[in-house]
């Protein structure tokens, strides 16, 4: 029996929503299946306080057309991050700007004409100072959420070049919350052509050329084509079983990894830290704390909160702890960094929020990175299968924008275009 649905979209993160927008705009009928009880995926904004608290994506990296174009359409404000970059290592405060400039030089020297190698190996061979090497390791593990002994130098070169094309060294914020982009995308999906099924966890996809069947605990959904947008961590954990199996995808994923991240946001009564000379006008703070080494403020926004970021082995060290234990660990870390007593911070604290992305069963990690030898693996993961299965999500962005919101949006647009081209239609898609 012919399905009344043209395309199934598996996953209601920003990639899935972007795909649904394009497909419904082209006149196709879509069913979008989202496992969570909310849309947005790894865009996760909490609004219980008087200000938005980001538990997932927070920064807009560079001036991408995907984000800035949608924000302009929907009149969603975007503001540049402001404030000083500081560091506290071995108990000593210093400006972080000069050191990061040296780290950038180290990255610029990564060899594209040599066989691929782990970043750790490149670093060990470098004649950079120990201080620069340590900061480079902190950056790779913090910013990329990557294991330095696994992440590919060739992939870092690719990503750095991509960032340069969009002023990727500049950071921006969305004052009203990142979920404003989710709402903006939702408002641009033709809901007369799109059914959205929430709490619809897909566990199996049975397929053959021209037919895809997605199974949840309670229902089956049929369509001639399906776009799979779920995070890499879910695919690697076999959270969705494909029948027949997809050995090329499994082989590709051996070279792709999901970075673990735990983030804790502490909401205070005031920005009391601005009274400390070393933390006045603070934007980012880099430290050598063993659990929460990286912190940032809401600058230039007035929200009185500090966010602690534990990525890579720092996140693994906290694995299995309760939310209360993680919050206590973050407060203790901040007290040690600031040189104050824990009770002093607790008196200022209003509330705290935590999200452990490695323990989130619908993401199984924060975002992806490429391991050594895997420079072509992303494209293989993204390739359509038999004009029936299509793949999107930040881990399938082979242009160097993996791990970003705009990278995910671009893949949703790309997968939608692939579907439309397979149908013999090439309309002009919106950005």
Coordinates of N, CA, C and O in Angstrom, one line a residue, residues 22 25-26 417 420 425-431:
X22 N 12.7 22.3 4.8 CA 13.0 22.3 3.4 C 12.0 21.4 2.6 O 11.5 21.7 1.6
X25 N 8.5 22.8 2.6 CA 8.5 23.9 1.7 C 8.5 23.6 0.3 O 8.0 24.3 -0.6
X26 N 9.0 22.3 0.0 CA 9.0 21.8 -1.4 C 7.7 21.0 -1.7 O 7.6 20.5 -2.8
X417 N 18.0 18.3 0.3 CA 18.3 18.5 -1.2 C 18.5 17.2 -1.8 O 18.1 16.9 -3.0
X420 N 15.2 15.6 -2.5 CA 14.5 16.3 -3.6 C 15.2 15.9 -5.0 O 14.5 15.7 -6.0
X425 N 13.6 16.6 -8.5 CA 13.2 18.0 -8.3 C 14.4 18.7 -7.8 O 15.1 18.3 -6.9
X426 N 14.7 19.9 -8.3 CA 15.8 20.7 -7.8 C 15.4 22.2 -7.6 O 15.8 23.1 -8.2
X427 N 14.4 22.3 -6.6 CA 14.0 23.7 -6.3 C 15.1 24.5 -5.6 O 16.0 23.9 -5.0
X428 N 15.0 25.8 -5.6 CA 15.9 26.6 -4.9 C 15.6 26.5 -3.4 O 14.5 26.9 -3.0
X429 N 16.5 25.9 -2.6 CA 16.2 25.8 -1.2 C 16.6 27.0 -0.4 O 17.6 27.6 -0.7
X430 N 15.9 27.3 0.6 CA 16.3 28.4 1.4 C 17.4 28.0 2.4 O 17.6 26.9 2.7
X431 N 18.1 29.1 2.9 CA 19.3 28.8 3.7 C 18.8 28.4 5.1 O 17.7 28.8 5.5

